[in-house]
PDB file of C-alpha atoms in Angstrom:
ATOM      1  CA  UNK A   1       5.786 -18.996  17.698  1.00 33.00           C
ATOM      2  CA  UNK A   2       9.629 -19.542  16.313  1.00 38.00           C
ATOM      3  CA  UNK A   3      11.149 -16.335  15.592  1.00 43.00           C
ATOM      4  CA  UNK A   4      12.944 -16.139  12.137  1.00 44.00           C
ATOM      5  CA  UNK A   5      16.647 -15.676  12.540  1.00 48.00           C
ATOM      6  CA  UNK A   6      17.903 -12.040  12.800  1.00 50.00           C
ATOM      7  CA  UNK A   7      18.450 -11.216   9.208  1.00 60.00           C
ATOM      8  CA  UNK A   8      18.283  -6.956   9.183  1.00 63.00           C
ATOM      9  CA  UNK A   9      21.690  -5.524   9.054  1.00 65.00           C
ATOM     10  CA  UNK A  10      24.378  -5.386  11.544  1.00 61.00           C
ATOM     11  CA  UNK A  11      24.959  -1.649  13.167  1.00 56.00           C
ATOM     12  CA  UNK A  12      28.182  -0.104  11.787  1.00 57.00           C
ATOM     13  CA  UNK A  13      31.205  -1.493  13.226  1.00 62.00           C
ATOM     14  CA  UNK A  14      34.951  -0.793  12.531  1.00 64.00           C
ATOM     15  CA  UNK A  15      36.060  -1.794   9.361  1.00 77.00           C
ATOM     16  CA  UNK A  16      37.681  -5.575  10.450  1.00 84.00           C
ATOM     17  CA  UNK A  17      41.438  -5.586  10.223  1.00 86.00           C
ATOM     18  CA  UNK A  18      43.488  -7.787   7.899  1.00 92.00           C
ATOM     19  CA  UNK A  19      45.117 -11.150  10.090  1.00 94.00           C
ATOM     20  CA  UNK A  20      44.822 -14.834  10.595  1.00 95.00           C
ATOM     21  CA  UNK A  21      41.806 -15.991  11.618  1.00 95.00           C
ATOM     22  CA  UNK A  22      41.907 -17.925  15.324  1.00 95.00           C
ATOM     23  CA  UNK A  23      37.879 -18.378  16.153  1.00 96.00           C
ATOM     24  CA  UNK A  24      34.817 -19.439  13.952  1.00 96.00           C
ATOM     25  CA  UNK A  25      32.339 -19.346  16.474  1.00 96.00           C
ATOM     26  CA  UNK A  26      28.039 -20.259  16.219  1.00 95.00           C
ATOM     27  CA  UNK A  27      26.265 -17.357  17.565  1.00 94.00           C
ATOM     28  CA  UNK A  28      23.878 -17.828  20.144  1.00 92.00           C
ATOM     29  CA  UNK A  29      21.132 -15.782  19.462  1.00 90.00           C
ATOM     30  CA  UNK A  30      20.989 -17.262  15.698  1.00 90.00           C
ATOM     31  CA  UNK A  31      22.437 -20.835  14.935  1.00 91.00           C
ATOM     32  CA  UNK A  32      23.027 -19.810  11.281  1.00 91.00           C
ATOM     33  CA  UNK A  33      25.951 -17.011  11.688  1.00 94.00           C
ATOM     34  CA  UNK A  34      29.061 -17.481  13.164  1.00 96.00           C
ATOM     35  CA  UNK A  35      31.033 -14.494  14.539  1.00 95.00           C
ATOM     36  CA  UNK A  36      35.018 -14.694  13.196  1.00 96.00           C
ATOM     37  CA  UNK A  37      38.128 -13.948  15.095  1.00 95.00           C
ATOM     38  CA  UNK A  38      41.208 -12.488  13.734  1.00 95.00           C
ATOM     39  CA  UNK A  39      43.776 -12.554  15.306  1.00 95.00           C
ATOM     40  CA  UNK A  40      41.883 -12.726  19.178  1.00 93.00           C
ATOM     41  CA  UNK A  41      39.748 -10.585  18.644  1.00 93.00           C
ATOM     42  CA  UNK A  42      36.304 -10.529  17.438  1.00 95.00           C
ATOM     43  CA  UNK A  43      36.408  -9.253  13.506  1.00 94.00           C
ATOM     44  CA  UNK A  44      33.022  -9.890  11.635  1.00 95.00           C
ATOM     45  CA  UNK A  45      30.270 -12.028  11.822  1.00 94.00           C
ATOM     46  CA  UNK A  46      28.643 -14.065   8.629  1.00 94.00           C
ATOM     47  CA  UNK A  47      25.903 -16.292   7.649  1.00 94.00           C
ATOM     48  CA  UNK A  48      26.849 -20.003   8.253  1.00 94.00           C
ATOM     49  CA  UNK A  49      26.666 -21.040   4.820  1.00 92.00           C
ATOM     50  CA  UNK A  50      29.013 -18.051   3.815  1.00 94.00           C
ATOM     51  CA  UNK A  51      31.638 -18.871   6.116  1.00 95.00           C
ATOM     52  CA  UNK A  52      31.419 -23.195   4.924  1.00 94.00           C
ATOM     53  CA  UNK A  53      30.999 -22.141   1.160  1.00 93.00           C
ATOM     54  CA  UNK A  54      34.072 -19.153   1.497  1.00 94.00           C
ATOM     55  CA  UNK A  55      36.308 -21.866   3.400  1.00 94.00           C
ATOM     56  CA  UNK A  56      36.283 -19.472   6.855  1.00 95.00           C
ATOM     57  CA  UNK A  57      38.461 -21.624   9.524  1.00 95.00           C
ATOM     58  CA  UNK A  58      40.739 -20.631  11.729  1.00 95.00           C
ATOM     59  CA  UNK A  59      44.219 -20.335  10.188  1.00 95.00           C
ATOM     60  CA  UNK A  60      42.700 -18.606   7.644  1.00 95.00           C
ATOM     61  CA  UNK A  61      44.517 -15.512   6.377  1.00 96.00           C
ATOM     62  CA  UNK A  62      42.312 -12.686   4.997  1.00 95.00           C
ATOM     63  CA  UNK A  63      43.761  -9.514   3.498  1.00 94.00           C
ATOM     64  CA  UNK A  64      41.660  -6.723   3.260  1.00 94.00           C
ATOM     65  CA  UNK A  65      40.119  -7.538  -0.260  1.00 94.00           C
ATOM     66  CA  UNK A  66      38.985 -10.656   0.918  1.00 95.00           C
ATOM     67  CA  UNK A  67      37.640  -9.344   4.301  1.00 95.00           C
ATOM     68  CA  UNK A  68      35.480  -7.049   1.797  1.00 94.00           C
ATOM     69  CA  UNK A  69      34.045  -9.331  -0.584  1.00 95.00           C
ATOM     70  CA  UNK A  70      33.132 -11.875   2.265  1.00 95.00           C
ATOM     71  CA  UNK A  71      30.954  -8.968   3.989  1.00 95.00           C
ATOM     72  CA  UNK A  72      29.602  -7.919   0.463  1.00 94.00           C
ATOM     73  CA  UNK A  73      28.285 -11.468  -0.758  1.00 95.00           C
ATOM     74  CA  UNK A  74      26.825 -11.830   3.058  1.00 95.00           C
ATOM     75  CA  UNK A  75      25.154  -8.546   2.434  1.00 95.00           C
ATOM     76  CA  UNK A  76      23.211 -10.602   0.268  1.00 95.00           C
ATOM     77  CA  UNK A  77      22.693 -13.534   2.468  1.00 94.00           C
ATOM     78  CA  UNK A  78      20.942 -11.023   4.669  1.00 94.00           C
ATOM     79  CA  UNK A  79      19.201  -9.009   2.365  1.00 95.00           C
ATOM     80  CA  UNK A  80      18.051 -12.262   1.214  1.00 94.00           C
ATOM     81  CA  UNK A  81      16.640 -13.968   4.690  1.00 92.00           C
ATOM     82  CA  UNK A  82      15.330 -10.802   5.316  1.00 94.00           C
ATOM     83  CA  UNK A  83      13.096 -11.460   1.919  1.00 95.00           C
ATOM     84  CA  UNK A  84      12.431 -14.631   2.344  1.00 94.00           C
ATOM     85  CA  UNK A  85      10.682 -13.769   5.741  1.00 93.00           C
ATOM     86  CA  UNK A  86       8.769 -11.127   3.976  1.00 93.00           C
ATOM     87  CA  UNK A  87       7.456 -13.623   1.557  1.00 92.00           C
ATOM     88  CA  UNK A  88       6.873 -16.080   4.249  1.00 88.00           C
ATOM     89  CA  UNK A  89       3.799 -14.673   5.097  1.00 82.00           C
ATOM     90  CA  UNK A  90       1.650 -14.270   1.696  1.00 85.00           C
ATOM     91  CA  UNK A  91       2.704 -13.422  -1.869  1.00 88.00           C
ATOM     92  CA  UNK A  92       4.501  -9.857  -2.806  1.00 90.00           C
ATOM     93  CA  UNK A  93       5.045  -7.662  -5.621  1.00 92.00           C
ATOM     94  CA  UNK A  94       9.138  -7.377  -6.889  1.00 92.00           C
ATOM     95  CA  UNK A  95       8.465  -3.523  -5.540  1.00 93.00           C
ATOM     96  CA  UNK A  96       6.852  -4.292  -2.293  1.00 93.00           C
ATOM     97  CA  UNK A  97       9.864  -6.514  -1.513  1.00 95.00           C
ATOM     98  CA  UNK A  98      12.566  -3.776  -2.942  1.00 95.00           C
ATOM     99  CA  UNK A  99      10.685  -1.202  -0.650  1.00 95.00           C
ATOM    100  CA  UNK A 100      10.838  -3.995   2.261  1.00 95.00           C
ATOM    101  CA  UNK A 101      14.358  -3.897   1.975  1.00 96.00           C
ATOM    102  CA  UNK A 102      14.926  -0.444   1.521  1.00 96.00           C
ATOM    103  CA  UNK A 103      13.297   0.661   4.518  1.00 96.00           C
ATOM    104  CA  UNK A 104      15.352  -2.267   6.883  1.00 94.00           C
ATOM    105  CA  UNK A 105      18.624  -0.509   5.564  1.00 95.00           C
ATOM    106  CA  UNK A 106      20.408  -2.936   2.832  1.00 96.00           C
ATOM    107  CA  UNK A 107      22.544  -1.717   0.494  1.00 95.00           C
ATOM    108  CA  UNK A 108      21.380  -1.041  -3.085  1.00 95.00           C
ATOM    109  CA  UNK A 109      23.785  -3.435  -4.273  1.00 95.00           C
ATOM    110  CA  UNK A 110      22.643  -6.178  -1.829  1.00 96.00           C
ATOM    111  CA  UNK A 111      19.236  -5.403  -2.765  1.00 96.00           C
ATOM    112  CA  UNK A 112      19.792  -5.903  -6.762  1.00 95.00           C
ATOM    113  CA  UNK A 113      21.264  -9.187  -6.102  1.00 95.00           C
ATOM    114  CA  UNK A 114      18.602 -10.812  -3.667  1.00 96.00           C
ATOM    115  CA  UNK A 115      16.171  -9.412  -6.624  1.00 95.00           C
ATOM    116  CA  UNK A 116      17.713 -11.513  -9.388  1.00 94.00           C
ATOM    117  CA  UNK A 117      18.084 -14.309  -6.710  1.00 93.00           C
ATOM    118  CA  UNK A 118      14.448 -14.447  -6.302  1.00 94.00           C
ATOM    119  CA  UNK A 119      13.891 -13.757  -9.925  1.00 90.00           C
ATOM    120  CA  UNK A 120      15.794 -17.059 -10.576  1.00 89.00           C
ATOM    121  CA  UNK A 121      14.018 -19.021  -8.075  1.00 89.00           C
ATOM    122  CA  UNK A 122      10.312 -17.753  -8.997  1.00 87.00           C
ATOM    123  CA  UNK A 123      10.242 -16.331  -5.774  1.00 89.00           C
ATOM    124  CA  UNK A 124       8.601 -12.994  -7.495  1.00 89.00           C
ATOM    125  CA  UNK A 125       5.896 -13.294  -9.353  1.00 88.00           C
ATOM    126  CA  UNK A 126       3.713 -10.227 -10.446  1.00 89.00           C
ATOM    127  CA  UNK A 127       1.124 -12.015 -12.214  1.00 89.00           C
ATOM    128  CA  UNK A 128       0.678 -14.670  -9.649  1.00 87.00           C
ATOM    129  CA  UNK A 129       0.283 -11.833  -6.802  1.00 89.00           C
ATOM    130  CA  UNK A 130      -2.106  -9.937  -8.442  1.00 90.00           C
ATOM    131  CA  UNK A 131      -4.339 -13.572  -9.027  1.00 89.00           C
ATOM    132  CA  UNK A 132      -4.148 -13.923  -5.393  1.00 88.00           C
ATOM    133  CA  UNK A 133      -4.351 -10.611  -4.459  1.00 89.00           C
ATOM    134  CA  UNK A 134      -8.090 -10.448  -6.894  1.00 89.00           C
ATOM    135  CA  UNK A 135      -9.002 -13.967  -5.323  1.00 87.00           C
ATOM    136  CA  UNK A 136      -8.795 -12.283  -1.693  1.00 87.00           C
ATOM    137  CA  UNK A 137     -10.770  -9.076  -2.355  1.00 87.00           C
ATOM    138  CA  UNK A 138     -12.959 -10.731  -4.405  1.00 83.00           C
ATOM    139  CA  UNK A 139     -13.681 -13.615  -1.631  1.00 83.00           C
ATOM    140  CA  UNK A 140     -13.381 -11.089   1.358  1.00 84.00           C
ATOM    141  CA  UNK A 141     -13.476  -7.699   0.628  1.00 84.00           C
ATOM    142  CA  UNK A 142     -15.916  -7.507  -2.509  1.00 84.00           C
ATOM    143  CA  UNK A 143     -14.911  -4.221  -4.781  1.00 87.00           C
ATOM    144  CA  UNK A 144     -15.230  -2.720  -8.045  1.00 89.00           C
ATOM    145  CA  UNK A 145     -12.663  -3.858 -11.168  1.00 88.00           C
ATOM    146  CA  UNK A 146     -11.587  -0.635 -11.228  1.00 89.00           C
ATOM    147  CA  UNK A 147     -10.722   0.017  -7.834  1.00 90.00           C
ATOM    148  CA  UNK A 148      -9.034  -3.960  -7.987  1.00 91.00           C
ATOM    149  CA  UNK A 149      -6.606  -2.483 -10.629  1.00 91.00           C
ATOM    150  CA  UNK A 150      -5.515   0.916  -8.644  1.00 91.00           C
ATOM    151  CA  UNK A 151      -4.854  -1.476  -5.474  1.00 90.00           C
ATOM    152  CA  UNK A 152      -2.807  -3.709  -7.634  1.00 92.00           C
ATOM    153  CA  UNK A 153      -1.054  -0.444  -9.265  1.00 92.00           C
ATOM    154  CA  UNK A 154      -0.531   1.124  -6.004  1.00 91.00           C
ATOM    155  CA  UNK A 155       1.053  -2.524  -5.091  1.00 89.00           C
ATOM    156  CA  UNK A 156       3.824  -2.075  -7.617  1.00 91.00           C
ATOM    157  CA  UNK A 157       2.259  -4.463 -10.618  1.00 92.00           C
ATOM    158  CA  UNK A 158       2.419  -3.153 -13.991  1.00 91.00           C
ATOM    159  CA  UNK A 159      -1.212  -1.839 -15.504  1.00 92.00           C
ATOM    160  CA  UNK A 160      -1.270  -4.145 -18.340  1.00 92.00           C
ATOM    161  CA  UNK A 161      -0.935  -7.090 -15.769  1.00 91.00           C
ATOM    162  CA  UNK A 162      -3.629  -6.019 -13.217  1.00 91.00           C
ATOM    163  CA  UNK A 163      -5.930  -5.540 -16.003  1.00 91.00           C
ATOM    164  CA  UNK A 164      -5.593  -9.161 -17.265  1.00 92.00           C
ATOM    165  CA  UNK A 165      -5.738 -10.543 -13.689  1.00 89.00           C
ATOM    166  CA  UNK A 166      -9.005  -8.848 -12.814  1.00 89.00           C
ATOM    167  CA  UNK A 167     -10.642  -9.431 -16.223  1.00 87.00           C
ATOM    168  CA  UNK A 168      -9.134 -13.412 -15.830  1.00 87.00           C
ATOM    169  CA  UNK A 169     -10.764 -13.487 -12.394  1.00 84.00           C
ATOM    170  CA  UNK A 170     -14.461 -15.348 -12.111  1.00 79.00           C
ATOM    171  CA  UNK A 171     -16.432 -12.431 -10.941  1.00 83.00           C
ATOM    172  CA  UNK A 172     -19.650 -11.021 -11.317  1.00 88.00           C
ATOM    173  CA  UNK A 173     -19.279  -7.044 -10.411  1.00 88.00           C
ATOM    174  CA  UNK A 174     -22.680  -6.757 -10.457  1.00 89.00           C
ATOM    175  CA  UNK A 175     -24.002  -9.297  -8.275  1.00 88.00           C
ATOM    176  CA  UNK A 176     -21.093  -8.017  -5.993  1.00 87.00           C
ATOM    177  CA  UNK A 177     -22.396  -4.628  -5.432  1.00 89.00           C
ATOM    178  CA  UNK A 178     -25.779  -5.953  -5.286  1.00 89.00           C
ATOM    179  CA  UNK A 179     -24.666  -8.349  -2.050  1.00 87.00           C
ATOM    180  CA  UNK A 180     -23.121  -5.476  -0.757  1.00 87.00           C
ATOM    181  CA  UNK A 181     -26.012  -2.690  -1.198  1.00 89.00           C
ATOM    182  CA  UNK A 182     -28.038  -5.750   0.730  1.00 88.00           C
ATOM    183  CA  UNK A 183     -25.521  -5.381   3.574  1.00 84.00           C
ATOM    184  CA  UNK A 184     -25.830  -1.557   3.786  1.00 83.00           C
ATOM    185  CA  UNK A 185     -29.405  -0.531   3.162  1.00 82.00           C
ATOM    186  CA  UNK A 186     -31.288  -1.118   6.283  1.00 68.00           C
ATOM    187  CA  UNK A 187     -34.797   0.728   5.420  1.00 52.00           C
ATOM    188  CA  UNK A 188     -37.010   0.486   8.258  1.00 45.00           C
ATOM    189  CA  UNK A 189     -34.400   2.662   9.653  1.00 51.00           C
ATOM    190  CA  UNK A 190     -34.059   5.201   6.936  1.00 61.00           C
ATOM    191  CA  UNK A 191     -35.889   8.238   7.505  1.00 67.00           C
ATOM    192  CA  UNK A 192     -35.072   9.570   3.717  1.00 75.00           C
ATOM    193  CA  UNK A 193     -34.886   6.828   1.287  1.00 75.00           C
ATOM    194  CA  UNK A 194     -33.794   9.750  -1.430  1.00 79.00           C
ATOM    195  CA  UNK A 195     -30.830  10.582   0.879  1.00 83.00           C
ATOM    196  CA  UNK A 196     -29.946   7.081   1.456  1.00 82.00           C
ATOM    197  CA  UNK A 197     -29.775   5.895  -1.789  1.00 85.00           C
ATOM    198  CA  UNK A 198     -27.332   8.878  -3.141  1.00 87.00           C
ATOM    199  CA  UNK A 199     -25.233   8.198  -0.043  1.00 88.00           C
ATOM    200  CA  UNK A 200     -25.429   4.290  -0.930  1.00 89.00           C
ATOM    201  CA  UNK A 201     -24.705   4.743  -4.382  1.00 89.00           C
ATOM    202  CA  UNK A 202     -21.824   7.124  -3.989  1.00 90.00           C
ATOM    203  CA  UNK A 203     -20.580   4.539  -1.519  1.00 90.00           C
ATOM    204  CA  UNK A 204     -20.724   2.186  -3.908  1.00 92.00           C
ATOM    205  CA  UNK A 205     -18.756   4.304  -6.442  1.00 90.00           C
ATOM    206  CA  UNK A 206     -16.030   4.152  -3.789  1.00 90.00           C
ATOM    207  CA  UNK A 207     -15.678   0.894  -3.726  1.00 88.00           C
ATOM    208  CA  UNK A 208     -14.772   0.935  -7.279  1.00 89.00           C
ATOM    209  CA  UNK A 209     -18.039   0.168  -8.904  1.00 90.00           C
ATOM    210  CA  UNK A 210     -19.057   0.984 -12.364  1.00 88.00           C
ATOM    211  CA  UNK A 211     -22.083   2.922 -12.696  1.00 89.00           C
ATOM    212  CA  UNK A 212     -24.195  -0.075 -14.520  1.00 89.00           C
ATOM    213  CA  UNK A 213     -23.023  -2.149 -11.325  1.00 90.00           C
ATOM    214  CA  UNK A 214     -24.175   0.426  -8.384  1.00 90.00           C
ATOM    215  CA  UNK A 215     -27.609   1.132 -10.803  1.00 90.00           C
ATOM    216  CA  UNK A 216     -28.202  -2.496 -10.721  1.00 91.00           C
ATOM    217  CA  UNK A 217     -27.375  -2.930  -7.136  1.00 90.00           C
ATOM    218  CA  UNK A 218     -29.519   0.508  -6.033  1.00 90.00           C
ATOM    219  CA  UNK A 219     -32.516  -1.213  -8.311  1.00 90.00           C
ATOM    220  CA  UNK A 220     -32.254  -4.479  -6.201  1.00 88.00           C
ATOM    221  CA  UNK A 221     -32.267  -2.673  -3.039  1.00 85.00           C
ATOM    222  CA  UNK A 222     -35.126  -0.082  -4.143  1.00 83.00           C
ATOM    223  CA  UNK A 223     -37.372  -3.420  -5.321  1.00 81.00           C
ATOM    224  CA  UNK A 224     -36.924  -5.112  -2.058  1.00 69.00           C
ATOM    225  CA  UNK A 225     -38.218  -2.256  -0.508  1.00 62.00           C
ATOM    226  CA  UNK A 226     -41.489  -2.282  -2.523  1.00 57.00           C
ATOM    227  CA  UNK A 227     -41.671  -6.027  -2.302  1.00 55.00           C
ATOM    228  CA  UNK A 228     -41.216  -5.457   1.660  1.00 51.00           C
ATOM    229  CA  UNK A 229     -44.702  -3.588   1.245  1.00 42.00           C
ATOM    230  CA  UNK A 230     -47.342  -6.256   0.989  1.00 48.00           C
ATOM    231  CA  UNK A 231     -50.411  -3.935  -0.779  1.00 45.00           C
ATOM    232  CA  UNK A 232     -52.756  -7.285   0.455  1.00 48.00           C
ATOM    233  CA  UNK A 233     -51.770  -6.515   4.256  1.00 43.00           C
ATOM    234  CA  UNK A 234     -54.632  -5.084   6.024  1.00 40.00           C
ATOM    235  CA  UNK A 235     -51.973  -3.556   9.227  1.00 39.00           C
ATOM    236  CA  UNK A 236     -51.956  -4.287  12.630  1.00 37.00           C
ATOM    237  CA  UNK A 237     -54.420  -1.136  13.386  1.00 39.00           C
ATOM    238  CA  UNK A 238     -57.023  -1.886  10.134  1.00 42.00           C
ATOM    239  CA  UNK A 239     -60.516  -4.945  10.774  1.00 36.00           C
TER     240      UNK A 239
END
């Protein structure tokens, strides 16, 4: 599998000192920065596109200001790869992303300004994560509504949206915990079905359930029991 280019942040180097620039150089672990000579001497390194867009080329003179707001806007460039692999893999929430960030070490200010970038591009999308993130559980994972809407809470999306995104989705809660009560009640080796149906039904409740949904689903299971019992068979011991 292609790695994604290196797009965390650089470890702390000496602040780059004002001069002409003599070097733009590709690097060679990552074909989209360059590293930048001043004056001989290795200085900074930037994103590709910064250094083409900013006019970086040797004979370039950069004062100090200049040296700082080229590292600032590629801050951003990196904070913003960095998000863009994130997303890569499946939808996230605007927080999820922040927190992503965060914990890689960008600056706040970076941070705020890949936000707004992705904001512009509908990159971020609450309402469209929590449809997909419903669609999964639902598909994969069956649950409860209720315990759909703390996942999506706990994800960073507002309550007002995970509420209309599970009651938008097409799903029957009921027949949901009654596939899954089918899945965990296995009578024949239950020794007390009064034991095992509290401990199914409080299972159920778990899984986010409401209590019409887990009486259905204990009902099913109870009834499938019974109908297990064929009153008409005589038994392998009776004539």
């Amino acid at each position: 599998m292609r790695r994604a280019p290196r797009s965390d942040p650089e470890p702390s180097r000496p602040d780059p000192r004002p001069g002409t620039v003599t070097a733009v150089a590709v690097q060679a672990r990552d074909k989209e920065r360059v590293n930048v000579a001043v004056d001989g001497a290795f200085a900074f390194s930037l994103a590709l596109e910064v250094a083409e867009r900013e006019g970086v080329a040797p004979g370039r003179v950069l004062d100090r200001e200049r040296i700082d707001a080229l590292l600032a806007v590629d801050a951003v460039a990196r904070a913003t790869a960095a998000a863009l692999a994130f997303l890569g893999y499946r939808p996230r929430t605007e927080r999820e992303v922040r927190d992503r960030l965060r914990e890689r070490g960008h600056a706040p200010a970076a941070i705020e300004a890949t936000i707004e970038r992705l904001r512009g591009w509908r990159y971020l999308d609450d309402a469209g994560f929590a449809r997909f993130w419903v669609e999964g559980r639902v598909e994969h994972q069956p649950r409860g509504r209720r315990l759909l809407e703390q996942e999506l809470r706990q994800k960073g999306v507002d309550r007002e949206t995970a509420r209309a995104a599970v009651a938008d989705a097409d799903y029957d809660e009921v027949a949901a915990a009654i596939a899954l009560a089918r899945k965990r009640w296995r009578s024949s080796a239950i020794d007390d079905p009064a034991a095992a149906q509290r401990r199914l039904g409080a299972y159920l409740q778990r899984r986010g359930f409401g209590w019409e949904a887990v009486r259905a689903a204990l009902r099913d299971v109870l009834q499938e029991d019974a109908d297990d019992l064929d009153p008409d068979d005589p038994g392998p011991g009776d004539p």
